[in-house]
mmCIF file of C-alpha atoms in Angstrom:
data_model
loop_
_atom_site.group_PDB
_atom_site.id
_atom_site.type_symbol
_atom_site.label_atom_id
_atom_site.label_comp_id
_atom_site.label_asym_id
_atom_site.label_seq_id
_atom_site.Cartn_x
_atom_site.Cartn_y
_atom_site.Cartn_z
ATOM 1 C CA UNK X 1 8.841 96.747 179.810
ATOM 2 C CA UNK X 2 4.857 96.774 180.559
ATOM 3 C CA UNK X 3 2.176 96.294 178.388
ATOM 4 C CA UNK X 4 0.407 98.815 180.509
ATOM 5 C CA UNK X 5 -3.482 99.506 180.170
ATOM 6 C CA UNK X 6 -5.471 96.831 178.446
ATOM 7 C CA UNK X 7 -9.162 97.001 176.413
ATOM 8 C CA UNK X 8 -11.443 95.677 178.321
ATOM 9 C CA UNK X 9 -14.167 93.570 175.549
ATOM 10 C CA UNK X 10 -10.642 91.567 174.634
ATOM 11 C CA UNK X 11 -10.880 87.932 174.467
ATOM 12 C CA UNK X 12 -9.710 87.338 177.584
ATOM 13 C CA UNK X 13 -6.904 84.708 175.770
ATOM 14 C CA UNK X 14 -5.426 88.671 174.479
ATOM 15 C CA UNK X 15 -6.183 90.420 178.100
ATOM 16 C CA UNK X 16 -4.421 87.509 180.160
ATOM 17 C CA UNK X 17 -1.251 87.606 178.182
ATOM 18 C CA UNK X 18 1.428 89.606 179.491
ATOM 19 C CA UNK X 19 3.311 90.910 176.619
ATOM 20 C CA UNK X 20 2.558 92.246 173.706
ATOM 21 C CA UNK X 21 0.164 91.512 170.861
ATOM 22 C CA UNK X 22 1.362 90.664 167.376
ATOM 23 C CA UNK X 23 -1.734 91.383 164.933
ATOM 24 C CA UNK X 24 -1.413 89.766 161.161
ATOM 25 C CA UNK X 25 -2.515 92.408 158.697
ATOM 26 C CA UNK X 26 -4.474 90.045 155.470
ATOM 27 C CA UNK X 27 -4.966 92.829 152.456
ATOM 28 C CA UNK X 28 -8.240 91.517 150.650
ATOM 29 C CA UNK X 29 -6.523 94.202 148.165
ATOM 30 C CA UNK X 30 -5.354 94.261 144.048
ATOM 31 C CA UNK X 31 -2.663 97.331 144.725
ATOM 32 C CA UNK X 32 -1.674 96.778 147.974
ATOM 33 C CA UNK X 33 1.682 98.604 149.211
ATOM 34 C CA UNK X 34 3.446 95.011 150.760
ATOM 35 C CA UNK X 35 2.524 92.998 149.005
ATOM 36 C CA UNK X 36 0.506 93.628 145.149
ATOM 37 C CA UNK X 37 -2.457 92.289 146.019
ATOM 38 C CA UNK X 38 -1.733 88.815 146.410
ATOM 39 C CA UNK X 39 -4.270 88.277 148.961
ATOM 40 C CA UNK X 40 -6.865 90.246 147.041
ATOM 41 C CA UNK X 41 -9.575 86.810 146.564
ATOM 42 C CA UNK X 42 -11.324 85.978 149.615
ATOM 43 C CA UNK X 43 -10.622 81.983 149.121
ATOM 44 C CA UNK X 44 -6.349 83.404 149.455
ATOM 45 C CA UNK X 45 -6.893 85.629 152.002
ATOM 46 C CA UNK X 46 -8.305 83.888 154.252
ATOM 47 C CA UNK X 47 -5.518 80.692 153.994
ATOM 48 C CA UNK X 48 -3.187 83.914 153.979
ATOM 49 C CA UNK X 49 -4.644 84.306 157.477
ATOM 50 C CA UNK X 50 -4.826 81.426 159.039
ATOM 51 C CA UNK X 51 -1.426 80.915 158.300
ATOM 52 C CA UNK X 52 -0.687 84.337 160.121
ATOM 53 C CA UNK X 53 -2.128 82.409 163.086
ATOM 54 C CA UNK X 54 0.098 79.141 162.437
ATOM 55 C CA UNK X 55 2.336 82.265 162.512
ATOM 56 C CA UNK X 56 1.500 83.694 166.105
ATOM 57 C CA UNK X 57 -0.464 86.340 164.743
ATOM 58 C CA UNK X 58 -2.522 87.194 167.596
ATOM 59 C CA UNK X 59 -5.491 89.620 166.041
ATOM 60 C CA UNK X 60 -5.851 89.792 162.238
ATOM 61 C CA UNK X 61 -6.094 92.903 160.791
ATOM 62 C CA UNK X 62 -8.889 93.127 157.649
ATOM 63 C CA UNK X 63 -8.270 95.853 155.315
ATOM 64 C CA UNK X 64 -10.678 95.789 151.306
ATOM 65 C CA UNK X 65 -8.700 99.897 150.862
ATOM 66 C CA UNK X 66 -5.741 100.465 150.604
ATOM 67 C CA UNK X 67 -4.256 103.872 152.429
ATOM 68 C CA UNK X 68 -0.891 103.612 150.234
ATOM 69 C CA UNK X 69 0.484 107.027 149.695
ATOM 70 C CA UNK X 70 -1.863 108.698 146.620
ATOM 71 C CA UNK X 71 -4.176 105.951 146.556
ATOM 72 C CA UNK X 72 -7.550 106.813 145.393
ATOM 73 C CA UNK X 73 -11.044 105.352 147.442
ATOM 74 C CA UNK X 74 -12.526 102.727 146.489
ATOM 75 C CA UNK X 75 -16.581 103.016 146.671
ATOM 76 C CA UNK X 76 -18.023 101.240 150.089
ATOM 77 C CA UNK X 77 -19.552 98.341 147.960
ATOM 78 C CA UNK X 78 -16.278 97.107 146.891
ATOM 79 C CA UNK X 79 -15.511 97.677 150.243
ATOM 80 C CA UNK X 80 -18.371 95.658 152.125
ATOM 81 C CA UNK X 81 -17.146 93.119 149.679
ATOM 82 C CA UNK X 82 -14.263 92.862 149.653
ATOM 83 C CA UNK X 83 -14.190 92.915 153.806
ATOM 84 C CA UNK X 84 -17.205 90.668 155.134
ATOM 85 C CA UNK X 85 -16.844 87.575 153.638
ATOM 86 C CA UNK X 86 -13.374 87.028 154.570
ATOM 87 C CA UNK X 87 -14.284 88.948 158.625
ATOM 88 C CA UNK X 88 -17.119 85.875 158.074
ATOM 89 C CA UNK X 89 -14.712 83.091 157.629
ATOM 90 C CA UNK X 90 -11.844 84.551 159.662
ATOM 91 C CA UNK X 91 -13.930 84.312 162.908
ATOM 92 C CA UNK X 92 -15.246 80.757 161.891
ATOM 93 C CA UNK X 93 -12.112 79.507 162.100
ATOM 94 C CA UNK X 94 -11.131 80.747 165.604
ATOM 95 C CA UNK X 95 -9.271 84.499 164.878
ATOM 96 C CA UNK X 96 -9.295 87.477 167.080
ATOM 97 C CA UNK X 97 -10.807 89.598 163.803
ATOM 98 C CA UNK X 98 -9.846 93.137 163.417
ATOM 99 C CA UNK X 99 -11.908 95.370 160.553
ATOM 100 C CA UNK X 100 -8.911 97.914 159.243
ATOM 101 C CA UNK X 101 -11.983 100.557 157.862
ATOM 102 C CA UNK X 102 -12.646 104.673 158.112
ATOM 103 C CA UNK X 103 -16.506 103.715 157.581
ATOM 104 C CA UNK X 104 -18.642 103.233 159.285
ATOM 105 C CA UNK X 105 -21.350 101.384 157.557
ATOM 106 C CA UNK X 106 -17.651 98.797 157.022
ATOM 107 C CA UNK X 107 -17.287 98.582 160.189
ATOM 108 C CA UNK X 108 -20.925 98.129 161.808
ATOM 109 C CA UNK X 109 -21.528 95.421 159.183
ATOM 110 C CA UNK X 110 -18.037 93.973 160.438
ATOM 111 C CA UNK X 111 -19.019 93.747 164.300
ATOM 112 C CA UNK X 112 -21.918 92.146 163.353
ATOM 113 C CA UNK X 113 -19.474 89.727 161.146
ATOM 114 C CA UNK X 114 -18.086 89.379 164.864
ATOM 115 C CA UNK X 115 -15.083 91.595 164.207
ATOM 116 C CA UNK X 116 -13.836 93.101 167.549
ATOM 117 C CA UNK X 117 -11.849 95.611 166.938
ATOM 118 C CA UNK X 118 -12.177 98.628 164.718
ATOM 119 C CA UNK X 119 -8.390 99.891 162.742
ATOM 120 C CA UNK X 120 -10.089 103.214 161.832
ATOM 121 C CA UNK X 121 -6.356 104.928 160.575
ATOM 122 C CA UNK X 122 -8.126 108.357 160.534
ATOM 123 C CA UNK X 123 -9.726 108.306 163.927
ATOM 124 C CA UNK X 124 -12.986 109.189 163.049
ATOM 125 C CA UNK X 125 -11.925 112.038 161.087
ATOM 126 C CA UNK X 126 -12.849 110.595 157.177
ATOM 127 C CA UNK X 127 -16.664 109.138 158.079
ATOM 128 C CA UNK X 128 -18.188 111.071 161.305
ATOM 129 C CA UNK X 129 -20.847 108.494 162.227
ATOM 130 C CA UNK X 130 -17.932 106.601 163.564
ATOM 131 C CA UNK X 131 -17.522 107.812 166.891
ATOM 132 C CA UNK X 132 -21.381 106.770 167.166
ATOM 133 C CA UNK X 133 -20.875 103.946 165.514
ATOM 134 C CA UNK X 134 -18.117 103.020 168.165
ATOM 135 C CA UNK X 135 -20.377 103.614 171.165
ATOM 136 C CA UNK X 136 -22.858 100.943 169.873
ATOM 137 C CA UNK X 137 -20.920 98.413 169.389
ATOM 138 C CA UNK X 138 -18.872 98.695 172.186
ATOM 139 C CA UNK X 139 -15.938 97.474 170.690
ATOM 140 C CA UNK X 140 -12.032 98.421 170.744
ATOM 141 C CA UNK X 141 -11.286 100.782 168.646
ATOM 142 C CA UNK X 142 -7.695 102.133 167.233
ATOM 143 C CA UNK X 143 -7.900 105.659 166.217
ATOM 144 C CA UNK X 144 -5.089 106.673 164.188
ATOM 145 C CA UNK X 145 -3.332 109.999 164.395
ATOM 146 C CA UNK X 146 -4.023 111.589 160.198
ATOM 147 C CA UNK X 147 -4.526 114.769 158.525
ATOM 148 C CA UNK X 148 -6.418 113.414 154.807
ATOM 149 C CA UNK X 149 -6.575 111.308 152.409
ATOM 150 C CA UNK X 150 -3.416 108.784 150.851
ATOM 151 C CA UNK X 151 -4.066 111.036 147.584
ATOM 152 C CA UNK X 152 -3.068 114.699 150.377
ATOM 153 C CA UNK X 153 -1.583 112.848 152.908
ATOM 154 C CA UNK X 154 1.736 113.858 151.899
ATOM 155 C CA UNK X 155 1.529 117.053 151.728
ATOM 156 C CA UNK X 156 -0.055 117.248 155.381
ATOM 157 C CA UNK X 157 4.104 116.148 156.783
ATOM 158 C CA UNK X 158 4.260 119.731 158.741
ATOM 159 C CA UNK X 159 5.236 120.034 162.183
ATOM 160 C CA UNK X 160 6.576 121.725 165.469
ATOM 161 C CA UNK X 161 7.252 118.846 168.085
ATOM 162 C CA UNK X 162 6.095 116.208 165.688
ATOM 163 C CA UNK X 163 5.903 114.340 169.739
ATOM 164 C CA UNK X 164 3.914 116.401 170.821
ATOM 165 C CA UNK X 165 1.844 117.975 168.059
ATOM 166 C CA UNK X 166 0.853 114.418 167.906
ATOM 167 C CA UNK X 167 -0.529 113.751 170.698
ATOM 168 C CA UNK X 168 -2.347 116.657 171.065
ATOM 169 C CA UNK X 169 -3.776 115.564 168.371
ATOM 170 C CA UNK X 170 -4.863 112.061 169.465
ATOM 171 C CA UNK X 171 -5.649 113.803 172.486
ATOM 172 C CA UNK X 172 -8.421 115.462 170.856
ATOM 173 C CA UNK X 173 -10.095 112.250 168.544
ATOM 174 C CA UNK X 174 -10.311 111.119 173.018
ATOM 175 C CA UNK X 175 -11.886 114.154 173.793
ATOM 176 C CA UNK X 176 -14.833 113.265 170.548
ATOM 177 C CA UNK X 177 -14.781 109.957 171.278
ATOM 178 C CA UNK X 178 -16.167 110.380 175.448
ATOM 179 C CA UNK X 179 -18.737 112.602 174.454
ATOM 180 C CA UNK X 180 -19.919 110.691 171.433
ATOM 181 C CA UNK X 181 -20.059 107.430 174.911
ATOM 182 C CA UNK X 182 -17.150 105.765 173.630
ATOM 183 C CA UNK X 183 -15.260 104.271 177.051
ATOM 184 C CA UNK X 184 -11.630 104.788 177.650
ATOM 185 C CA UNK X 185 -11.556 101.170 177.772
ATOM 186 C CA UNK X 186 -12.515 101.141 174.334
ATOM 187 C CA UNK X 187 -10.179 102.969 173.338
ATOM 188 C CA UNK X 188 -7.022 102.034 172.022
ATOM 189 C CA UNK X 189 -4.149 105.363 170.365
ATOM 190 C CA UNK X 190 -1.786 105.656 166.702
ATOM 191 C CA UNK X 191 0.772 107.326 166.725
ATOM 192 C CA UNK X 192 0.083 107.337 162.221
ATOM 193 C CA UNK X 193 3.753 106.403 161.815
ATOM 194 C CA UNK X 194 4.345 107.468 158.165
ATOM 195 C CA UNK X 195 0.949 108.555 157.534
ATOM 196 C CA UNK X 196 1.188 112.555 157.215
ATOM 197 C CA UNK X 197 5.209 111.694 158.306
ATOM 198 C CA UNK X 198 7.042 110.799 155.115
ATOM 199 C CA UNK X 199 10.324 110.226 155.957
ATOM 200 C CA UNK X 200 12.056 112.074 159.495
ATOM 201 C CA UNK X 201 8.461 112.318 160.896
ATOM 202 C CA UNK X 202 8.687 109.322 161.636
ATOM 203 C CA UNK X 203 11.683 108.168 164.016
ATOM 204 C CA UNK X 204 11.112 110.664 167.126
ATOM 205 C CA UNK X 205 7.343 109.290 167.804
ATOM 206 C CA UNK X 206 9.501 105.398 168.254
ATOM 207 C CA UNK X 207 11.715 106.709 170.122
ATOM 208 C CA UNK X 208 9.451 108.503 172.492
ATOM 209 C CA UNK X 209 6.718 106.041 171.762
ATOM 210 C CA UNK X 210 7.473 105.666 176.163
ATOM 211 C CA UNK X 211 5.386 109.428 176.190
ATOM 212 C CA UNK X 212 2.098 107.656 174.285
ATOM 213 C CA UNK X 213 2.150 105.444 176.487
ATOM 214 C CA UNK X 214 2.626 107.670 179.450
ATOM 215 C CA UNK X 215 -0.809 109.111 178.446
ATOM 216 C CA UNK X 216 -3.027 105.793 179.070
ATOM 217 C CA UNK X 217 -4.147 104.444 176.896
ATOM 218 C CA UNK X 218 -3.508 100.721 175.515
ATOM 219 C CA UNK X 219 -0.415 102.324 172.067
ATOM 220 C CA UNK X 220 -0.062 100.451 168.573
ATOM 221 C CA UNK X 221 2.526 100.433 166.443
ATOM 222 C CA UNK X 222 2.358 100.124 162.722
ATOM 223 C CA UNK X 223 6.258 100.908 161.215
ATOM 224 C CA UNK X 224 5.055 97.470 158.958
ATOM 225 C CA UNK X 225 7.315 97.907 155.980
ATOM 226 C CA UNK X 226 7.182 101.283 155.321
ATOM 227 C CA UNK X 227 8.939 103.968 153.701
ATOM 228 C CA UNK X 228 11.054 105.330 155.872
ATOM 229 C CA UNK X 229 12.241 101.749 156.980
ATOM 230 C CA UNK X 230 12.992 101.366 153.356
ATOM 231 C CA UNK X 231 14.509 105.122 153.126
ATOM 232 C CA UNK X 232 16.696 103.256 156.464
ATOM 233 C CA UNK X 233 17.617 99.786 154.265
ATOM 234 C CA UNK X 234 18.657 102.331 151.220
ATOM 235 C CA UNK X 235 21.145 100.165 149.031
ATOM 236 C CA UNK X 236 25.033 101.757 147.534
ATOM 237 C CA UNK X 237 23.216 103.400 145.316
ATOM 238 C CA UNK X 238 20.970 105.438 147.494
ATOM 239 C CA UNK X 239 16.989 103.898 146.446
ATOM 240 C CA UNK X 240 14.646 102.483 149.157
ATOM 241 C CA UNK X 241 15.408 98.440 150.176
ATOM 242 C CA UNK X 242 12.252 97.159 148.832
ATOM 243 C CA UNK X 243 9.281 96.820 150.478
ATOM 244 C CA UNK X 244 9.493 92.457 151.282
ATOM 245 C CA UNK X 245 13.227 93.994 152.411
ATOM 246 C CA UNK X 246 11.891 95.487 155.167
ATOM 247 C CA UNK X 247 10.937 92.661 157.211
ATOM 248 C CA UNK X 248 14.314 92.678 159.058
ATOM 249 C CA UNK X 249 13.872 95.886 159.521
ATOM 250 C CA UNK X 250 10.363 95.275 161.045
ATOM 251 C CA UNK X 251 10.966 92.888 163.191
ATOM 252 C CA UNK X 252 13.455 95.215 165.238
ATOM 253 C CA UNK X 253 10.943 97.742 165.959
ATOM 254 C CA UNK X 254 8.176 95.533 166.963
ATOM 255 C CA UNK X 255 10.945 94.402 169.620
ATOM 256 C CA UNK X 256 12.135 98.041 170.282
ATOM 257 C CA UNK X 257 8.293 99.115 170.959
ATOM 258 C CA UNK X 258 7.255 96.465 173.151
ATOM 259 C CA UNK X 259 10.432 97.214 175.209
ATOM 260 C CA UNK X 260 8.964 100.348 175.106
ATOM 261 C CA UNK X 261 5.493 99.760 176.366
ATOM 262 C CA UNK X 262 3.788 99.101 172.842
ATOM 263 C CA UNK X 263 0.237 97.063 173.660
ATOM 264 C CA UNK X 264 0.177 95.745 169.672
ATOM 265 C CA UNK X 265 2.442 95.587 166.558
ATOM 266 C CA UNK X 266 0.589 95.556 163.507
ATOM 267 C CA UNK X 267 3.318 93.647 160.680
ATOM 268 C CA UNK X 268 2.504 92.219 157.046
ATOM 269 C CA UNK X 269 5.690 89.275 158.234
ATOM 270 C CA UNK X 270 4.096 87.481 161.187
ATOM 271 C CA UNK X 271 6.885 85.106 162.635
ATOM 272 C CA UNK X 272 9.968 87.164 162.808
ATOM 273 C CA UNK X 273 7.310 89.942 165.343
ATOM 274 C CA UNK X 274 6.383 87.220 167.098
ATOM 275 C CA UNK X 275 9.803 86.482 167.946
ATOM 276 C CA UNK X 276 10.609 89.479 168.588
ATOM 277 C CA UNK X 277 7.502 90.315 171.225
ATOM 278 C CA UNK X 278 8.182 87.242 173.698
ATOM 279 C CA UNK X 279 11.712 87.607 173.115
ATOM 280 C CA UNK X 280 10.791 91.375 174.953
ATOM 281 C CA UNK X 281 8.896 89.614 177.212
ATOM 282 C CA UNK X 282 11.277 87.143 178.312
ATOM 283 C CA UNK X 283 14.058 90.477 178.366
ATOM 284 C CA UNK X 284 11.700 92.642 180.803
ATOM 285 C CA UNK X 285 11.695 89.479 183.318
ATOM 286 C CA UNK X 286 14.829 88.761 183.586
ATOM 287 C CA UNK X 287 15.425 91.805 184.014
ATOM 288 C CA UNK X 288 12.193 92.297 187.382
ATOM 289 C CA UNK X 289 13.744 89.542 188.422
ATOM 290 C CA UNK X 290 16.534 90.502 191.314
ATOM 291 C CA UNK X 291 16.296 88.545 193.975
ATOM 292 C CA UNK X 292 17.163 85.316 191.707
ATOM 293 C CA UNK X 293 20.814 83.976 191.770
ATOM 294 C CA UNK X 294 22.348 81.711 189.755
ATOM 295 C CA UNK X 295 24.179 78.956 190.837
ATOM 296 C CA UNK X 296 26.997 77.002 188.479
ATOM 297 C CA UNK X 297 23.762 74.022 188.508
ATOM 298 C CA UNK X 298 22.049 76.854 186.772
ATOM 299 C CA UNK X 299 25.101 77.262 183.929
ATOM 300 C CA UNK X 300 24.202 75.343 180.131
#
């Protein structure tokens, strides 16, 4: 396993790590599919972020708009009110903060408040000003594969070869970013698990993740608590496992994604994935230590 290319604008303490990073989710929304709005109040969101840092999160991803299937957009002023106080407070507490937004104005204000990463699920398609904003700020930018907002995305789950299609469409986003003046060192790609991919379309993207890594950009994997894991873990009566029952499967994906070379995994429950990526790194290092020998004295 290798985590491959790393974005250059990251803080030194993260850029030096030779393992897959863990991004903890801080939803400042009343209608998140995963936590039901438990962290909607700014104080609760900040406290949750601090807890995630203690559990091993390298990055905190703060978002003020739900992207669950079927959700409606919130006004931009409301998104700013939700996000900015949480970003500012977490930055003061030493967190490396990512802002989860599709709006250039929110991204710009969050970066001014201290965010070091813009995580855009639309890859810039939702706001024509986003790519120029990324170029001006110079921060790391996560461009996700996307085919439409949450209220219509399931209708866009149509692919020939899903991996080839996603790679081609992400390459289009990269070309647009370059044309806007964004440097390659800023760009992270995300295959967009669950977005316009309601079920079986997700598994080839995970199973063939090394193909995305081989395109030369860091890759973020966001499988946490998503529907396709719920269907995989369906109970005897056929109903999908609820979101909170998907954390074990999420940690398994984190370990396998790390083994496949993912730069970062984005998760709601941090502790399991923090352990998983460390196990994957130790596993890799053990496999690479081909010259080592074990004696009886080394054995427990």
